[in-house]
mmCIF file of C-alpha atoms in Angstrom:
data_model
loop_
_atom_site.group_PDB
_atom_site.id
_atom_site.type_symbol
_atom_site.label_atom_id
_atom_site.label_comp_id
_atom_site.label_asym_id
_atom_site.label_seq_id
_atom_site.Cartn_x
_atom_site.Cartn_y
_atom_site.Cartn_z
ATOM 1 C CA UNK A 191 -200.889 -139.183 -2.308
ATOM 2 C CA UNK A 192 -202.183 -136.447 -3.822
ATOM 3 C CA UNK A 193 -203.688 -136.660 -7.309
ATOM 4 C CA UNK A 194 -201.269 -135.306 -10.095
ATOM 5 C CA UNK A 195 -202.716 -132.275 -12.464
ATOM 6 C CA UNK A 196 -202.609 -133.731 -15.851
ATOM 7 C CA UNK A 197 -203.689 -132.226 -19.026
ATOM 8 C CA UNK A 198 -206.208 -134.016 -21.765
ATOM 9 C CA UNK A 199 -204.189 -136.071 -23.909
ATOM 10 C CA UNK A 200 -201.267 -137.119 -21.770
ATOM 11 C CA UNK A 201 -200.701 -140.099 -19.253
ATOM 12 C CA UNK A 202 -199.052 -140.124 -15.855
ATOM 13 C CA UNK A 203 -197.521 -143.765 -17.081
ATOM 14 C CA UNK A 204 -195.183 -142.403 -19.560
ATOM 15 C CA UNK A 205 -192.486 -140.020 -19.889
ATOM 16 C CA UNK A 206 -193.507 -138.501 -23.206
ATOM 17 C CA UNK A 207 -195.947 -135.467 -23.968
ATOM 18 C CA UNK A 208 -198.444 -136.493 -25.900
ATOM 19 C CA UNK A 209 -201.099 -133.688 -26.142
ATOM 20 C CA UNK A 210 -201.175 -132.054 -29.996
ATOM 21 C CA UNK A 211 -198.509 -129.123 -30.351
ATOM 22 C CA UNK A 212 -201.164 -127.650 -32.763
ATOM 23 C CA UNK A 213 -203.984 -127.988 -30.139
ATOM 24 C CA UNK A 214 -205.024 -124.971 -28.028
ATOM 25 C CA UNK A 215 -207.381 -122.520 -27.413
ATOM 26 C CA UNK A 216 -209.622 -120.795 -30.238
ATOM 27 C CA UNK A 217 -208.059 -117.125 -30.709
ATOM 28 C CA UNK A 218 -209.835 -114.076 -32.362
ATOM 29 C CA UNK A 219 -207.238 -112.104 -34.444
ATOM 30 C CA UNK A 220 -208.023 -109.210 -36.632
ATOM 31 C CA UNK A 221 -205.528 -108.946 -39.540
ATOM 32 C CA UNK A 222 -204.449 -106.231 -41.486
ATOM 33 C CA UNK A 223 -203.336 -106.691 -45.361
ATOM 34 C CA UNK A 224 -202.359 -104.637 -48.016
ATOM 35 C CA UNK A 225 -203.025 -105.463 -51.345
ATOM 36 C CA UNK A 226 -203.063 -104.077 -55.041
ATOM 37 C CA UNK A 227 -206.452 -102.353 -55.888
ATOM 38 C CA UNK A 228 -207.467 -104.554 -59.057
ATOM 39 C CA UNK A 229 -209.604 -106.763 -60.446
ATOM 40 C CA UNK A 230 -210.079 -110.230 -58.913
ATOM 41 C CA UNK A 231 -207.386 -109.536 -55.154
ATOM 42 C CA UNK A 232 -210.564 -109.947 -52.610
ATOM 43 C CA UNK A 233 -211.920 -112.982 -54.320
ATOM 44 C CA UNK A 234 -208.131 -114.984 -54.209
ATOM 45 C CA UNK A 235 -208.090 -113.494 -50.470
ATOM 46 C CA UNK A 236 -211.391 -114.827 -49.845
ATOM 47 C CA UNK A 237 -210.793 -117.915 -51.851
ATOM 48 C CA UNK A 238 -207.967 -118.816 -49.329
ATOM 49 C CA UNK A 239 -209.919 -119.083 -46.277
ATOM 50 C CA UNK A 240 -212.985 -120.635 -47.832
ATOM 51 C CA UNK A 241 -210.929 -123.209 -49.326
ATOM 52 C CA UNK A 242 -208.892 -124.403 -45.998
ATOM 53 C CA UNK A 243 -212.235 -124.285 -44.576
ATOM 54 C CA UNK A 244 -211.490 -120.927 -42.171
ATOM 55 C CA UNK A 245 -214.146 -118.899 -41.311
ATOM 56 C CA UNK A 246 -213.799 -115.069 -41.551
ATOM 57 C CA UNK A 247 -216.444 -113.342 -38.533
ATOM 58 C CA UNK A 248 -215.869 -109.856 -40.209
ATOM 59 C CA UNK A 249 -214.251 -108.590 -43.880
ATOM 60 C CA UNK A 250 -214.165 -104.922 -44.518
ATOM 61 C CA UNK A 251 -211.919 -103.534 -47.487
ATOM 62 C CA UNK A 252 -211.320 -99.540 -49.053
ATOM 63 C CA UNK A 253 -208.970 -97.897 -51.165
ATOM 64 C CA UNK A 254 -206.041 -96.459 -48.949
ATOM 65 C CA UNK A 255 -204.207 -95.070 -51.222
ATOM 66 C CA UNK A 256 -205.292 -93.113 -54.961
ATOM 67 C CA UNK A 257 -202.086 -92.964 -56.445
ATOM 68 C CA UNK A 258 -200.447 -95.988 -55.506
ATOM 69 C CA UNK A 259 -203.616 -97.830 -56.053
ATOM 70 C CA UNK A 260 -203.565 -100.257 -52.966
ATOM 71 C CA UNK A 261 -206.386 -101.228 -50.890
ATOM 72 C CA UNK A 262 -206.143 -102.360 -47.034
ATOM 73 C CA UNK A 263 -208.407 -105.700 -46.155
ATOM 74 C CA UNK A 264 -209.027 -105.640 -42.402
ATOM 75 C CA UNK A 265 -210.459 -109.757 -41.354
ATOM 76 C CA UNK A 266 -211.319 -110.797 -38.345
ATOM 77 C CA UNK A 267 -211.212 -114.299 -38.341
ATOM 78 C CA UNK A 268 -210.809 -117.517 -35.506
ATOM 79 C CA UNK A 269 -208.375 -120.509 -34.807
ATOM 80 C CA UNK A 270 -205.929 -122.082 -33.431
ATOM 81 C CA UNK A 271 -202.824 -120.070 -33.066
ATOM 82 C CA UNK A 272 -200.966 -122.481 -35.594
ATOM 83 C CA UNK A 273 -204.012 -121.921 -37.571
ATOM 84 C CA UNK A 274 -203.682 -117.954 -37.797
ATOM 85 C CA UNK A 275 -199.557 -118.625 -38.445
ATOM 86 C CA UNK A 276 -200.912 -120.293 -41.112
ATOM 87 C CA UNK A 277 -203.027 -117.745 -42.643
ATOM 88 C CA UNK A 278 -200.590 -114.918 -42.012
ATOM 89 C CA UNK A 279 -198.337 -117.519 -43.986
ATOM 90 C CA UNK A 280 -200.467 -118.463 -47.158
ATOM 91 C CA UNK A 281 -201.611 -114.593 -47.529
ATOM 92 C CA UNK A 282 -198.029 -113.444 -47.758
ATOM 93 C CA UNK A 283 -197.360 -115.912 -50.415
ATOM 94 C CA UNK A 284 -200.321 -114.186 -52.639
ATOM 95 C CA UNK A 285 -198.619 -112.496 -55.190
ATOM 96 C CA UNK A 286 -200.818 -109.092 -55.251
ATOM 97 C CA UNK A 287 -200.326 -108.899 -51.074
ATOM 98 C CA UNK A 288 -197.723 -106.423 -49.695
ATOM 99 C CA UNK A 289 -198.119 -106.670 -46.321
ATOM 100 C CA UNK A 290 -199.955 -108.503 -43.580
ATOM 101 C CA UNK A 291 -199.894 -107.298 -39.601
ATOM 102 C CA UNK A 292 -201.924 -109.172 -37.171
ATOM 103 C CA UNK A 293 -202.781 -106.596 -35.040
ATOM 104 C CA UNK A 294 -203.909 -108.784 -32.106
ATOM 105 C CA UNK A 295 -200.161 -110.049 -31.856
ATOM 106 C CA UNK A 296 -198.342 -106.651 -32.763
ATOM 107 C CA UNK A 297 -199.711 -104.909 -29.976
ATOM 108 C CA UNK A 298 -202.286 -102.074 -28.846
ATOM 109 C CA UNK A 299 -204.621 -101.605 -31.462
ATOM 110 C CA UNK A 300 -208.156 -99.259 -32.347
ATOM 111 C CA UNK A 301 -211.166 -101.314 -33.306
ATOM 112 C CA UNK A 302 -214.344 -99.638 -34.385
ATOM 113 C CA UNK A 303 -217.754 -100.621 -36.392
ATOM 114 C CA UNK A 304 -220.605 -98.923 -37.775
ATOM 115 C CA UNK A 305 -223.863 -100.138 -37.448
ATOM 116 C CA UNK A 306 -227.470 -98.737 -38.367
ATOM 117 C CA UNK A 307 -230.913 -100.044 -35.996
ATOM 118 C CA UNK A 308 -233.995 -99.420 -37.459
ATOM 119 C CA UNK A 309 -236.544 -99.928 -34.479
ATOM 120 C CA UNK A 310 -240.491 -100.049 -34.706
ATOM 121 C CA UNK A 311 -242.915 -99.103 -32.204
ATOM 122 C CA UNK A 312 -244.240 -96.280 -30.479
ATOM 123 C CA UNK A 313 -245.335 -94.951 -27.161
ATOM 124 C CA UNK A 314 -243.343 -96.080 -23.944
ATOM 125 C CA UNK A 315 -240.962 -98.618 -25.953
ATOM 126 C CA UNK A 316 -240.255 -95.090 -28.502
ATOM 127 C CA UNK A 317 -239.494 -93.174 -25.493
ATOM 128 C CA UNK A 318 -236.583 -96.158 -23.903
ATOM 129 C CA UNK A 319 -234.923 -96.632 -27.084
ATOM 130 C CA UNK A 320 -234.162 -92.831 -27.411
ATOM 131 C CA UNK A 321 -232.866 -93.422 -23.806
ATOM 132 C CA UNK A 322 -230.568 -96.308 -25.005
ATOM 133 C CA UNK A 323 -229.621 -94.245 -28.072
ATOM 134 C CA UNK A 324 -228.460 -91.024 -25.367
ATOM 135 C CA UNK A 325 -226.739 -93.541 -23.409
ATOM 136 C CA UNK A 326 -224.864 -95.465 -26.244
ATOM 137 C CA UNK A 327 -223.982 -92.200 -27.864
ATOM 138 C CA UNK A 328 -225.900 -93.212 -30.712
ATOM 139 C CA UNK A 329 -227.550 -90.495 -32.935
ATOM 140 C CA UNK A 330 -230.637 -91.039 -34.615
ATOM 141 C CA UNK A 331 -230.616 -90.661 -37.899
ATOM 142 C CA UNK A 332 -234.052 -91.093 -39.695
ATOM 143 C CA UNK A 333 -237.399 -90.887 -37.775
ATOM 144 C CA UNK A 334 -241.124 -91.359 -38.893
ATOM 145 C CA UNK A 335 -243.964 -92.011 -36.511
ATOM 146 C CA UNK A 336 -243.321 -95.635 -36.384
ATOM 147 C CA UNK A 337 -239.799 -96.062 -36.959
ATOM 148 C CA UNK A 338 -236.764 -94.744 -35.512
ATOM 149 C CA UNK A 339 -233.152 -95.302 -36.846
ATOM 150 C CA UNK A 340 -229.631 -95.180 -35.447
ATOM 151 C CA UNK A 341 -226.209 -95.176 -35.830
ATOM 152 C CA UNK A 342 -223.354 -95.940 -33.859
ATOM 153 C CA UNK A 343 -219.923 -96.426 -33.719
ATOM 154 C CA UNK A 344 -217.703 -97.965 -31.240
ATOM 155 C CA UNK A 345 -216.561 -101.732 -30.654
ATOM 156 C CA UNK A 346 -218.029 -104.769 -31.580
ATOM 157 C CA UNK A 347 -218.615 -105.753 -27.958
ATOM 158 C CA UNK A 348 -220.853 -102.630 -27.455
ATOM 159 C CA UNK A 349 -222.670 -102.994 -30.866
ATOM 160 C CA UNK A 350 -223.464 -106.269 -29.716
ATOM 161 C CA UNK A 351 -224.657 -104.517 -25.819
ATOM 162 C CA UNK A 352 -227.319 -102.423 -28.165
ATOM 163 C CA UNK A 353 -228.752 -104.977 -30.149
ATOM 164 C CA UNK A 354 -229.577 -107.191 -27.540
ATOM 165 C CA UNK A 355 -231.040 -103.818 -25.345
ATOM 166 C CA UNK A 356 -233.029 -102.447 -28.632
ATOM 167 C CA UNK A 357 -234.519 -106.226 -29.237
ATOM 168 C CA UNK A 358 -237.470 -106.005 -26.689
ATOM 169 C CA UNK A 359 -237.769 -102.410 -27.843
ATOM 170 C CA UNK A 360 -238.710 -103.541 -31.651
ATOM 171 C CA UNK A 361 -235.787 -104.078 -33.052
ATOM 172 C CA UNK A 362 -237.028 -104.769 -36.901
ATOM 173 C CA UNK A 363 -233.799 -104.644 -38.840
ATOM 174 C CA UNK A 364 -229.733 -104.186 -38.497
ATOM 175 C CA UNK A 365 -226.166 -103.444 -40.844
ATOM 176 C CA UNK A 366 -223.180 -103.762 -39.452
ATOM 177 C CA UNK A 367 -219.938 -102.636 -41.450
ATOM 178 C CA UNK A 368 -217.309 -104.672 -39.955
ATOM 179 C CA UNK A 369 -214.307 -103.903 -38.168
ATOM 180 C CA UNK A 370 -211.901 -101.567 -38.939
ATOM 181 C CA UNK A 371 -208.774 -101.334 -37.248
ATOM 182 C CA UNK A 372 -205.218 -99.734 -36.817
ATOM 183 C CA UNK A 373 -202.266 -100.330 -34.631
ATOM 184 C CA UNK A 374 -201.943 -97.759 -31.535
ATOM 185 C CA UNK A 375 -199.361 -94.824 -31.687
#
C-alpha cells in the first residue's frame, strides 16, 4: 500500500481537516494607501502595525496631490494571507484613509527604489566597481580619489544584486529609499 500524502497538522485516522485555515505560507505584499496630508496620519498608520506586532520591510510616503492635500503611503510588509486581509481591513477603518490597493493582489504592478553606494578604495577594486556601475546602469554621482558614489534605480531584487557585488569592492556605506509602486496600465 502505498503511503498517503498528508499535510502537517492532519491525521489519516479521522475524517476531519484539522490543519489551521489561517496557516500558510509567508506572502510579501506591497500596499498602496491614500491618506489626508496632516498632522499625526503616518504615526496612527505606523501605530497599527507596530501594535499587532506586523513588521513593515519598506515605508515610503509623498504628497500626491497639492490641492486636495492627500498623501499616498506605499508599505511593503509580510504575513500570512489572513494576516494582510487583516491589515487591508484595520487601515480602511482609519478615519483619515481613503483608499487602500494591494497591488500584489490587484494585478501587474511597477516597483522601483533608489539607492546611493558610497565605495572606498582605489586602484584595481576602483576600476571593477565602475564596471559594476556600467553594467547596473548606475551613474556615479560624486567622486574623490578615495571614494566613489552611486545611484541607482530599479527593483529591490537588483539593489540587493549590487550591494552584495560592491561589498568586496569597499562598500563603506548605503541609503535606500524604499519602494515605490503603481498598478500597470
Amino acid at each position: 500500500m502505498s503511503e498517503l500524502q498528508i499535510e502537517k497538522g492532519s491525521s489519516r485516522h479521522s475524517a476531519y481537516d484539522l490543519r489551521n485555515p489561517n496557516a500558510g505560507g509567508i506572502e510579501r505584499h506591497t500596499l498602496a494607501v491614500v491618506v489626508d496630508n496632516e498632522a499625526g496620519v503616518l504615526a496612527r498608520v505606523i501605530g497599527l502595525f507596530s501594535g499587532r506586532g506586523y513588521n513593515i520591510e519598506s515605508l515610503t510616503v509623498a504628497e500626491i496631490d497639492h490641492t486636495g492635500h492627500t498623501s499616498r503611503i506605499t508599505i511593503v510588509t509580510t504575513g500570512t494571507p489572513a494576516v494582510i486581509e487583516q491589515i487591508k481591513a484595520q487601515l480602511g477603518r482609519i478615519v483619515p484613509v481613503h483608499e487602500v490597493h494591494d497591488l500584489t493582489v490587484e494585478g501587474a504592478s511597477v516597483e522601483r527604489e533608489l539607492a546611493l553606494f558610497k565605495v572606498s578604495g582605489g586602484g584595481e577594486k576602483r576600476v571593477e566597481a565602475l564596471r559594476l556601475a556600467d553594467i547596473f546602469r548606475a551613474r556615479v554621482v560624486d567622486s574623490t580619489l578615495s571614494n566613489f558614489t552611486f545611484e541607482i534605480t530599479g527593483s529591490p531584487q537588483k539593489i540587493d544584486a549590487f550591494a552584495d557585488l560592491l561589498r568586496p569592492l569597499g562598500l563603506a556605506e548605503m541609503a535606500r529609499t524604499g519602494v515605490a509602486a503603481l498598478a500597470r496600465g
